[in-house]
CSV table of C-alpha atoms in Angstrom, one decimal:
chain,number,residue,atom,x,y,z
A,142,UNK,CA,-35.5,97.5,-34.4
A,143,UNK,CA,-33.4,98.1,-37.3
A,144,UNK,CA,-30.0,99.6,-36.4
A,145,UNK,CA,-28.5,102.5,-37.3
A,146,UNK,CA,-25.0,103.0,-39.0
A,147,UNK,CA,-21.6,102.8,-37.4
A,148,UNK,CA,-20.4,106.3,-39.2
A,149,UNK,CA,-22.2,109.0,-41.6
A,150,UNK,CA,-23.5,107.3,-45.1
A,151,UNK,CA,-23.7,109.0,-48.3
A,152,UNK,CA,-26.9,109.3,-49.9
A,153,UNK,CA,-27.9,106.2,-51.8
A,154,UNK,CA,-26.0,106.0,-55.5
A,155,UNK,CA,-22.9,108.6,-54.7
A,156,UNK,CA,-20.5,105.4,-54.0
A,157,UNK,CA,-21.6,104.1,-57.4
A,158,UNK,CA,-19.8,107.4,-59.6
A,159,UNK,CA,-16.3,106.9,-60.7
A,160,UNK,CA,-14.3,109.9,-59.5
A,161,UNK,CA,-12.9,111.9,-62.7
A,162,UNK,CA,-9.5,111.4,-63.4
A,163,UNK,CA,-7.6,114.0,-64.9
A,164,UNK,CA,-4.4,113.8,-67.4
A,165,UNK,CA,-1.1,113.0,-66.0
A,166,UNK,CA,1.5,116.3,-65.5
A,167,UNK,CA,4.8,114.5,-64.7
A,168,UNK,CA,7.7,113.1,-66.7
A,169,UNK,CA,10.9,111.5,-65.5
A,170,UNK,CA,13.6,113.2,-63.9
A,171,UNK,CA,16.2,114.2,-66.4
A,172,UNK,CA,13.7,114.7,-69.5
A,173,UNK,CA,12.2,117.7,-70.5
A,174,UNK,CA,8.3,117.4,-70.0
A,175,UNK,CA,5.9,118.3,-72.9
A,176,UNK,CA,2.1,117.8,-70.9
A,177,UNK,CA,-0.1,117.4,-74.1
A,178,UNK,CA,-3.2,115.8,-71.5
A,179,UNK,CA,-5.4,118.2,-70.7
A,180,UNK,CA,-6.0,120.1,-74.0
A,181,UNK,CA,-4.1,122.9,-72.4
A,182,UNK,CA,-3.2,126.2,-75.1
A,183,UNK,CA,0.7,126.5,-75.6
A,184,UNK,CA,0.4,130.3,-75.7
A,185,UNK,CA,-0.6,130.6,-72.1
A,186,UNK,CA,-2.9,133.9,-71.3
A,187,UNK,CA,-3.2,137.0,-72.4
A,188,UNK,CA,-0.4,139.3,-71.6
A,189,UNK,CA,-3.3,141.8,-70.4
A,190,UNK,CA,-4.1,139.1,-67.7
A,191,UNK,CA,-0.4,139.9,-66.0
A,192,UNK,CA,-1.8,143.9,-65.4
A,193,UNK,CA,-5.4,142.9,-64.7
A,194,UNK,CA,-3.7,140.5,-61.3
A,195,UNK,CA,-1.9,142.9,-60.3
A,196,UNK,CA,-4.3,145.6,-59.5
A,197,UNK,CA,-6.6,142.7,-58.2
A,198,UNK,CA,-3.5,141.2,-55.7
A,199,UNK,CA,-3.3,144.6,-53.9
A,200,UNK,CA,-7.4,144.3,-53.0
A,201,UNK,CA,-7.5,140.6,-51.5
A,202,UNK,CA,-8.9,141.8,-48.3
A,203,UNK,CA,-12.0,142.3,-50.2
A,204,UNK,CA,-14.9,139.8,-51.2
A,205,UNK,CA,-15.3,139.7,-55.2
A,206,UNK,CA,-18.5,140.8,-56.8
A,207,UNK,CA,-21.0,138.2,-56.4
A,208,UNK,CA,-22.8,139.0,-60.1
A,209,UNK,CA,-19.4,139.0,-62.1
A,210,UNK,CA,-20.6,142.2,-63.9
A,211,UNK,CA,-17.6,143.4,-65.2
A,212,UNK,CA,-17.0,139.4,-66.5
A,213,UNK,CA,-20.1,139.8,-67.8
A,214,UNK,CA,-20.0,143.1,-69.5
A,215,UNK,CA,-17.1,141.9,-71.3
A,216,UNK,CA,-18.6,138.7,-72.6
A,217,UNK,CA,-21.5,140.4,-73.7
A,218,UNK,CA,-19.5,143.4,-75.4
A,219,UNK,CA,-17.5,140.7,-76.9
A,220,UNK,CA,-19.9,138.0,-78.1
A,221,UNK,CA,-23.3,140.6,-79.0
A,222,UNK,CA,-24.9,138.8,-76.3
A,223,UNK,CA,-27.2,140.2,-73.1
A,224,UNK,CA,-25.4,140.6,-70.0
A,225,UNK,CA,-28.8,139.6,-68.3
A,226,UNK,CA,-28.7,135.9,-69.9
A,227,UNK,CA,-25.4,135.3,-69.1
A,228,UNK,CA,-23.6,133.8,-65.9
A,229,UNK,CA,-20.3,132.9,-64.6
A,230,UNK,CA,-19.1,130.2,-63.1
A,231,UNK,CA,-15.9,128.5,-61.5
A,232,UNK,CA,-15.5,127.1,-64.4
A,233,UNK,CA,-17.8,125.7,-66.9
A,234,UNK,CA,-18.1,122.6,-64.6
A,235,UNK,CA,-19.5,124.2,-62.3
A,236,UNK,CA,-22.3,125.2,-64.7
A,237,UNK,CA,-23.1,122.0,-65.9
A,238,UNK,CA,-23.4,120.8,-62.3
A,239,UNK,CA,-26.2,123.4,-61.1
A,240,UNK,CA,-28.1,122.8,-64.4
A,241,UNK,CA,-28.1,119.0,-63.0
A,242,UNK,CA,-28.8,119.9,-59.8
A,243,UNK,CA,-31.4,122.8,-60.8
A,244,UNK,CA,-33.4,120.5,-63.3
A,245,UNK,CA,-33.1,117.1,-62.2
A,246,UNK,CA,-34.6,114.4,-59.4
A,247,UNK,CA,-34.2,111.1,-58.5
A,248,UNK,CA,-36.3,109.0,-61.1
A,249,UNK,CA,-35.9,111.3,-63.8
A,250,UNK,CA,-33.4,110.7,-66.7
A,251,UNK,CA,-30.4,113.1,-68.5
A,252,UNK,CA,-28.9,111.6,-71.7
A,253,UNK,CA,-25.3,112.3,-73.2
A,254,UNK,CA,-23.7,110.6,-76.0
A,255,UNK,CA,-21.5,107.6,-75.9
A,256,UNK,CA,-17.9,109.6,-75.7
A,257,UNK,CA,-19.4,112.6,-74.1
A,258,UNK,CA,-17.7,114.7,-71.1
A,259,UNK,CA,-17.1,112.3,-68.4
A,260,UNK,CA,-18.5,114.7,-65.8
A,261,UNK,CA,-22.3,114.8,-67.4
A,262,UNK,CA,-22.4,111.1,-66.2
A,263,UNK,CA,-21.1,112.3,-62.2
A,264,UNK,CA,-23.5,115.5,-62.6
A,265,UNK,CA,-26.5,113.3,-63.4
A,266,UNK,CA,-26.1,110.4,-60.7
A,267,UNK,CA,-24.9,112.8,-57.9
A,268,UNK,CA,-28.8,114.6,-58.7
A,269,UNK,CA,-30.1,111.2,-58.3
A,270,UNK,CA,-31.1,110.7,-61.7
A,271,UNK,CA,-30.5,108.1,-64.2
A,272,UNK,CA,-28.0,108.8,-67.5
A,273,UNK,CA,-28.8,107.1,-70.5
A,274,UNK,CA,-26.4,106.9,-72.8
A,275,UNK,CA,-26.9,107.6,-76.8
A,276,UNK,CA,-24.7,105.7,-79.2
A,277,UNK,CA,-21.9,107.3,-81.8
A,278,UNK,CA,-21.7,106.3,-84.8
A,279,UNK,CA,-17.7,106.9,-86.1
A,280,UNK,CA,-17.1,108.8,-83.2
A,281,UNK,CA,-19.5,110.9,-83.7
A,282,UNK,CA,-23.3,112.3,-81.5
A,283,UNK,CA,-26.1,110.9,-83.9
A,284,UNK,CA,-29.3,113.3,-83.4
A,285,UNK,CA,-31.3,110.3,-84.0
A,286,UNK,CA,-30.0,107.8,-81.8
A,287,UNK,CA,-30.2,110.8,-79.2
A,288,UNK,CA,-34.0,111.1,-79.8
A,289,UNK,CA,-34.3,107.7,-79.2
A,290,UNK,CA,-33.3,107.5,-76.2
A,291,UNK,CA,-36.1,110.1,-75.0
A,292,UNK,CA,-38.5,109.5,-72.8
A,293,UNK,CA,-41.4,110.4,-70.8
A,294,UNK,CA,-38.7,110.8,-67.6
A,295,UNK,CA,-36.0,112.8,-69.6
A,296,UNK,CA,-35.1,116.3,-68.1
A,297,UNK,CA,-31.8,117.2,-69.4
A,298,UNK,CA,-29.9,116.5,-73.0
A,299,UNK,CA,-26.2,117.4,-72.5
A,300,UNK,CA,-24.3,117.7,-75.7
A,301,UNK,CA,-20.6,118.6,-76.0
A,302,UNK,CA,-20.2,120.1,-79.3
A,303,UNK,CA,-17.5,119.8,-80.5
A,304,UNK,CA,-16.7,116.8,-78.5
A,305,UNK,CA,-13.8,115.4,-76.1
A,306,UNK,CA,-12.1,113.3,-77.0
A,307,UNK,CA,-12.9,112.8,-80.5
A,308,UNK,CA,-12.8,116.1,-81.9
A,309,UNK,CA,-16.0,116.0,-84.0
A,310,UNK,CA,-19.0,118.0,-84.2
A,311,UNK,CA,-22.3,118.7,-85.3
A,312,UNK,CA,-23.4,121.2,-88.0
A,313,UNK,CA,-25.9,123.9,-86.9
A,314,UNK,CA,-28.3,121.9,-89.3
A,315,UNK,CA,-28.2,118.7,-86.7
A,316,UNK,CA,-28.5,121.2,-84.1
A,317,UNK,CA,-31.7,122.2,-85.0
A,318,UNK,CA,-33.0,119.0,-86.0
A,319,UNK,CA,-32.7,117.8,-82.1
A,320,UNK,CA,-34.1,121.2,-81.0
A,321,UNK,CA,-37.0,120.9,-82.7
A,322,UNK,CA,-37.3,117.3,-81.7
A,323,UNK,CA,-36.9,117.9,-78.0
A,324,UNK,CA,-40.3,118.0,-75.9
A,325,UNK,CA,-40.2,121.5,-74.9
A,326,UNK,CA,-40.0,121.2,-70.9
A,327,UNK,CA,-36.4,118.9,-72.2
A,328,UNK,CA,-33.3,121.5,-70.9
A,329,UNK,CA,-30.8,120.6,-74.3
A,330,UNK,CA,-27.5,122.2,-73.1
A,331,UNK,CA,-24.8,122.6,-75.4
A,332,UNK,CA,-21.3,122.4,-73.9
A,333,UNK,CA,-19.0,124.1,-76.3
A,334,UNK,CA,-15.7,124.4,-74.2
A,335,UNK,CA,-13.8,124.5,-77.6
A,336,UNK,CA,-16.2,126.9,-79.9
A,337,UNK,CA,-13.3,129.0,-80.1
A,338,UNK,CA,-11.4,126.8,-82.1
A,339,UNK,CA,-13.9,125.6,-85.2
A,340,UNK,CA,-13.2,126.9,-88.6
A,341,UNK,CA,-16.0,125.5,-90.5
A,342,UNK,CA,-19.0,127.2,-91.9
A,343,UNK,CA,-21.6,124.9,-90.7
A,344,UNK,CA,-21.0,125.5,-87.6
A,345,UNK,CA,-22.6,127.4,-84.6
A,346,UNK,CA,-22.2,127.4,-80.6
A,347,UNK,CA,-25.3,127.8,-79.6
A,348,UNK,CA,-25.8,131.5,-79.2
A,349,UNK,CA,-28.4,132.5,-82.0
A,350,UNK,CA,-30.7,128.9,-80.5
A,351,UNK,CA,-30.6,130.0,-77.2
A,352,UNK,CA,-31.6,133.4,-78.1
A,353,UNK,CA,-34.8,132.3,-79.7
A,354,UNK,CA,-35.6,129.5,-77.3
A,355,UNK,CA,-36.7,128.5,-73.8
A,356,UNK,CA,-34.7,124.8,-73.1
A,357,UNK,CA,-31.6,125.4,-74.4
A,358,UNK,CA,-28.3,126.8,-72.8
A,359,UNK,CA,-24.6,127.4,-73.6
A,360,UNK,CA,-22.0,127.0,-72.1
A,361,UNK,CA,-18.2,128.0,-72.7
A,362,UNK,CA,-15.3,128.0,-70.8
A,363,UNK,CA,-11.8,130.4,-70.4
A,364,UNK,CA,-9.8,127.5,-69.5
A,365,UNK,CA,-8.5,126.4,-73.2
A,366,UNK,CA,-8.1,129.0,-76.2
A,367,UNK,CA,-7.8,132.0,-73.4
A,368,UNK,CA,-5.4,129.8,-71.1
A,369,UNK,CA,-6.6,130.5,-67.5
A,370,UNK,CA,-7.5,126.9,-66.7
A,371,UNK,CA,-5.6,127.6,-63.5
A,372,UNK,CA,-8.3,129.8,-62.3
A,373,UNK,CA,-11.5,127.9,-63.1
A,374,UNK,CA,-13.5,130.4,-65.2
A,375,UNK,CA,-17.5,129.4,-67.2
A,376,UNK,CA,-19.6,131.0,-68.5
A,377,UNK,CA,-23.4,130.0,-69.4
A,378,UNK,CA,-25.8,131.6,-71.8
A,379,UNK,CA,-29.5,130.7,-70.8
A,380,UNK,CA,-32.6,132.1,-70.7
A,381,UNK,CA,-33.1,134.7,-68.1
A,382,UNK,CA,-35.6,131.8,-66.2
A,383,UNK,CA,-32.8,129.8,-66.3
A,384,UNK,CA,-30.5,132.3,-64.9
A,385,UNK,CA,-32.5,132.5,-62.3
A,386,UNK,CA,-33.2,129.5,-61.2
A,387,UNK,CA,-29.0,128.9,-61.2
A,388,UNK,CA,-28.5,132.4,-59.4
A,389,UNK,CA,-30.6,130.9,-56.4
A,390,UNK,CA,-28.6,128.0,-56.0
A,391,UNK,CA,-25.1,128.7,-56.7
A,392,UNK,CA,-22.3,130.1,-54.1
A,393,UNK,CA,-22.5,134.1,-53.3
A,394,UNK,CA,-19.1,134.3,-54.2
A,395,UNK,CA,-18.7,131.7,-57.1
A,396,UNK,CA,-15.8,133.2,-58.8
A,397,UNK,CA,-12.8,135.1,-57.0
A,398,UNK,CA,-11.7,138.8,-57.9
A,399,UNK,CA,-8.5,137.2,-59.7
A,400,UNK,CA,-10.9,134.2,-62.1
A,401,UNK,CA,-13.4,138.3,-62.8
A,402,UNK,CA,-10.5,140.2,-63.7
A,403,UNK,CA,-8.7,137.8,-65.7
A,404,UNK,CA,-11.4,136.7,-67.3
A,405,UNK,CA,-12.7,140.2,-68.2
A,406,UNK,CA,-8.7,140.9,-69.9
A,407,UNK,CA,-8.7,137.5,-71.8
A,408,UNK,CA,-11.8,137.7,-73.7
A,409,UNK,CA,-11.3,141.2,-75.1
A,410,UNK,CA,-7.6,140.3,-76.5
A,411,UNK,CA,-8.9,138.8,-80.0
A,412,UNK,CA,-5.7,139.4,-81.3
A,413,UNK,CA,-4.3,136.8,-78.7
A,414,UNK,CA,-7.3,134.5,-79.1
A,415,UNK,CA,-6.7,134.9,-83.0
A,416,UNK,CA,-3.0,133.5,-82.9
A,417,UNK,CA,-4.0,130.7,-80.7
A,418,UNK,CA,-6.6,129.6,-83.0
A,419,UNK,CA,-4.8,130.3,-86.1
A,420,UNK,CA,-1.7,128.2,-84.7
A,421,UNK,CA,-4.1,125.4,-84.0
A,422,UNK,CA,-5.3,125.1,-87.6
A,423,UNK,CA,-2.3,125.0,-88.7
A,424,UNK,CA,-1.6,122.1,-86.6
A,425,UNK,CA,-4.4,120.5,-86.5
A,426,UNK,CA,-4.2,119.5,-90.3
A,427,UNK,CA,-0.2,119.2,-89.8
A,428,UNK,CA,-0.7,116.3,-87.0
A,429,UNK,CA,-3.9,114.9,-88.8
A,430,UNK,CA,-1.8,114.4,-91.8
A,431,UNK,CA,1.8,113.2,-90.9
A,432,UNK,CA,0.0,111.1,-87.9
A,433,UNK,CA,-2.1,109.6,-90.3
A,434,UNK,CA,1.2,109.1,-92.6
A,435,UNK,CA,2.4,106.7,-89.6
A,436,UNK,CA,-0.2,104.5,-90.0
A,437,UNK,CA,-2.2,105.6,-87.3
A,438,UNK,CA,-5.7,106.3,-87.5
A,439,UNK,CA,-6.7,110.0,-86.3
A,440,UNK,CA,-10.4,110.7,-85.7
A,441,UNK,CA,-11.0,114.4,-87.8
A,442,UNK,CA,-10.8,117.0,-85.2
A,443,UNK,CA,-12.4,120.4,-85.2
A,444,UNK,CA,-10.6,120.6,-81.5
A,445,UNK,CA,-7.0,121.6,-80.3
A,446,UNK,CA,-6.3,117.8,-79.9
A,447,UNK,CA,-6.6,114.9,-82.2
A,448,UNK,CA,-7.7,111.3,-80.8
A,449,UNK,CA,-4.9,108.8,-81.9
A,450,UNK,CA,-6.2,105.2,-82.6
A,451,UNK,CA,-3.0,102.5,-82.4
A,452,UNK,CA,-3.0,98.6,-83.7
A,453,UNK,CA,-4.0,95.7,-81.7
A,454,UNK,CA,-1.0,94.2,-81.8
A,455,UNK,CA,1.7,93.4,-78.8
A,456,UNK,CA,4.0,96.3,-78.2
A,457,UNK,CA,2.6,98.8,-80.2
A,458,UNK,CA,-0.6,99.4,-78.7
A,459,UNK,CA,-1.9,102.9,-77.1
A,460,UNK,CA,-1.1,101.4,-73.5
A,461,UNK,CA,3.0,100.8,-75.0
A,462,UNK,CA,3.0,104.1,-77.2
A,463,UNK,CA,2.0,106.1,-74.2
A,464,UNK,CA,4.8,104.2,-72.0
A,465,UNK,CA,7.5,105.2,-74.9
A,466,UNK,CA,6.6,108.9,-75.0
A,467,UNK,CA,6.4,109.5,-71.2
A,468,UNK,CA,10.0,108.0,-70.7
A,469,UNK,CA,10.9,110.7,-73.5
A,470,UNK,CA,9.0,113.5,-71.6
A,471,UNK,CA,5.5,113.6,-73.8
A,472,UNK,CA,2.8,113.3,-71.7
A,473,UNK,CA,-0.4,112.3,-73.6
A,474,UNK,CA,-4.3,111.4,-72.7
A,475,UNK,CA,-5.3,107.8,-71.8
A,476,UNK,CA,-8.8,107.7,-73.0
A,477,UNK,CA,-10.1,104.1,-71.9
A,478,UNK,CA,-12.8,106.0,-69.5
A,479,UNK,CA,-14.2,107.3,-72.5
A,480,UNK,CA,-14.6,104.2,-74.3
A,481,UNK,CA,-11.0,104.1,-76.3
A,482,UNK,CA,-9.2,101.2,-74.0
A,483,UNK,CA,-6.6,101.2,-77.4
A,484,UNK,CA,-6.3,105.5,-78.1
A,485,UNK,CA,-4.7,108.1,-76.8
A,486,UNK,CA,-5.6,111.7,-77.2
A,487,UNK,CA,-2.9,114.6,-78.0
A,488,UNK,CA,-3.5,118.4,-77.3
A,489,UNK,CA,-1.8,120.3,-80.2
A,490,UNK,CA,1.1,122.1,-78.3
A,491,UNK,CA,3.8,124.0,-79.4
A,492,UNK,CA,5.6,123.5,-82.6
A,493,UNK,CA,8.9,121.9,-80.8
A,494,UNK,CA,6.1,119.3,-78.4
A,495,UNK,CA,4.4,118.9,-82.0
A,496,UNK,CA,8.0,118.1,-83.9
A,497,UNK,CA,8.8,115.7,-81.2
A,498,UNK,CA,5.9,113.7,-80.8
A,499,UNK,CA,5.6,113.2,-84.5
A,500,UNK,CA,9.6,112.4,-84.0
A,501,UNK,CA,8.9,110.0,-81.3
A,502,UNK,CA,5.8,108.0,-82.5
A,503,UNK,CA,8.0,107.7,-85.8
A,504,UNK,CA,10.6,106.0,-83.5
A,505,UNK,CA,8.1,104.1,-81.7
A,506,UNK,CA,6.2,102.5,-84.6
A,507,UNK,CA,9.9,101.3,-86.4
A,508,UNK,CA,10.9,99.7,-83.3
């Protein structure tokens, strides 16, 4: 008779994920701390997010709408989009972790790209399916590698686009190429957390594909360029099958009254969305440029962070860089999860967190 367990046992494969690991938040006492980790926006939220809490903090008896419409309506009103195909989430994680558990079962297969999101790998596995992994080629998703990893047992192809933590993206062009590649029962979802942020031509979130497609979904997220990463806010586009399907599974009450009404204020303040993003590409090329100066190789960024490649050489590597700048109060991105064992990644912050990492790495690097 075989025995049964001493104590409760997870189903088989959930030991096997590595738990995320976010970006370290604290400096040493004494130094001022600059947290340039989490890709977090120096200009903080709207100032129309203060009055929108407020009249949400005197109603916290009260359970939160379960559809988000007013979330909704503004992200449609916003964005030209269809309220119907949109949907909310606590956070875009979230999202990304019902399309896994919506779409995929134990024997089938979901692929991301080599330096993708770490949480597409947890998503898959914690469905019971397999992740295969597509190679980049200069830090960078190649469709073609990505179609070669297709198979008879895919399900899901989750692309971050741009990417963290490299920074780069694919044109619309490449887009479109996988699309049409992509059996047509394939779910391609297109994580573009930093959309707001791209400045070049050839680019596009995902919008105008999923509007004229069945397998392809976008998703977005409040929690960099509108600053409410504090309250977990997502938000898909999909088609209305697809919302569907998600709307069955999810939590009644995924997103609070506070994450519905913030998020509602944020997104219709262009003007503050507009200096953030205009700040950022002023910064991005500033950093690019003057890090690049140092001797450092920076992988080009579309992003609000730039991936910082150090030498292989005893004391000046990533792992003794990032030492130096924490004991000075700058708090950057260990990326070794994500394949860079010898990189760090740095949000762009504000100008004084800019100056003084630029000051410090100089320091560093002439030791």
């Amino acid at each position: 008779m075989t025995s049964l367990p001493a104590r409760p046992q997870p189903k088989p494969g959930v030991l096997d994920i590595e738990a995320y690991v976010p970006g370290k938040s604290k400096a040493p006492a004494g130094v001022k701390l600059h947290k340039l980790s989490s890709n977090e926006t120096p200009f903080g939220a709207s100032p129309d997010v203060q009055a929108a809490l407020r009249d949400v903090a005197g109603k916290l008896e009260l359970y939160p709408d379960g559809q988000a419409a007013a979330l909704k309506q503004a992200i449609a009103e916003v964005h030209g989009l269809d309220a119907s195909r949109i949907l909310c989430g606590n956070g875009s994680d979230e999202l990304l972790g019902l399309l896994a558990q919506a779409y995929l079962s134990p024997g089938d297969e979901a692929i991301h790209t080599e330096h993708g999101f770490l949480v597409y790998d947890i998503y898959i596995r914690a469905a019971g399916a397999t992740p295969v992994v597509a190679k980049e080629r200069d830090e960078r998703a190649e469709v073609d590698a990505i179609l070669a990893c297709v198979s008879p047992r895919t399900k899901i192809v989750f692309l971050a686009n741009p990417n963290n933590p490299t920074g780069t993206y694919l044109p619309e062009t490449e887009i479109r190429r996988l699309h049409a590649a992509l059996p047509p029962h394939v779910l391609l979802v297109l994580d573009a957390a930093y959309a707001e942020y791209v400045r070049r031509d050839d680019y596009e979130a995902g919008a105008a594909l999923v509007a004229s497609s069945d397998n392809v979904v976008m998703t977005r997220t409040f929690s960099k360029i509108h600053g409410l990463a504090a309250l977990r806010v997502g938000w898909m586009l999909a088609p209305e099958a697809i919302v569907d399907a998600l709307d069955r599974i999810r939590g009644p009450f995924n997103l609070n009254a506070m994450a519905i009404a913030a998020g509602a204020a944020a997104i219709r303040d262009r003007a503050h969305v507009e200096t953030s993003a205009a700040h950022n590409e002023e910064w991005l090329e500033r950093l690019t440029r003057e890090l690049s100066a140092l001797g450092l190789r920076v992988t080009p960024s579309v992003g609000n962070f730039v991936l910082i490649h150090f030498p292989e050489e005893t004391g000046r590597t990533a792992a003794d860089a990032d030492a130096f700048l924490t004991e000075r109060g700058f708090i950057l991105r260990r990326v070794a999860g994500y394949g860079f064992p010898n990189a760090l990644r740095l949000t762009v912050g504000s100008a004084e967190a800019n100056e003084g990492v630029l000051a410090a790495l100089k320091d560093f690097l002439a030791r």
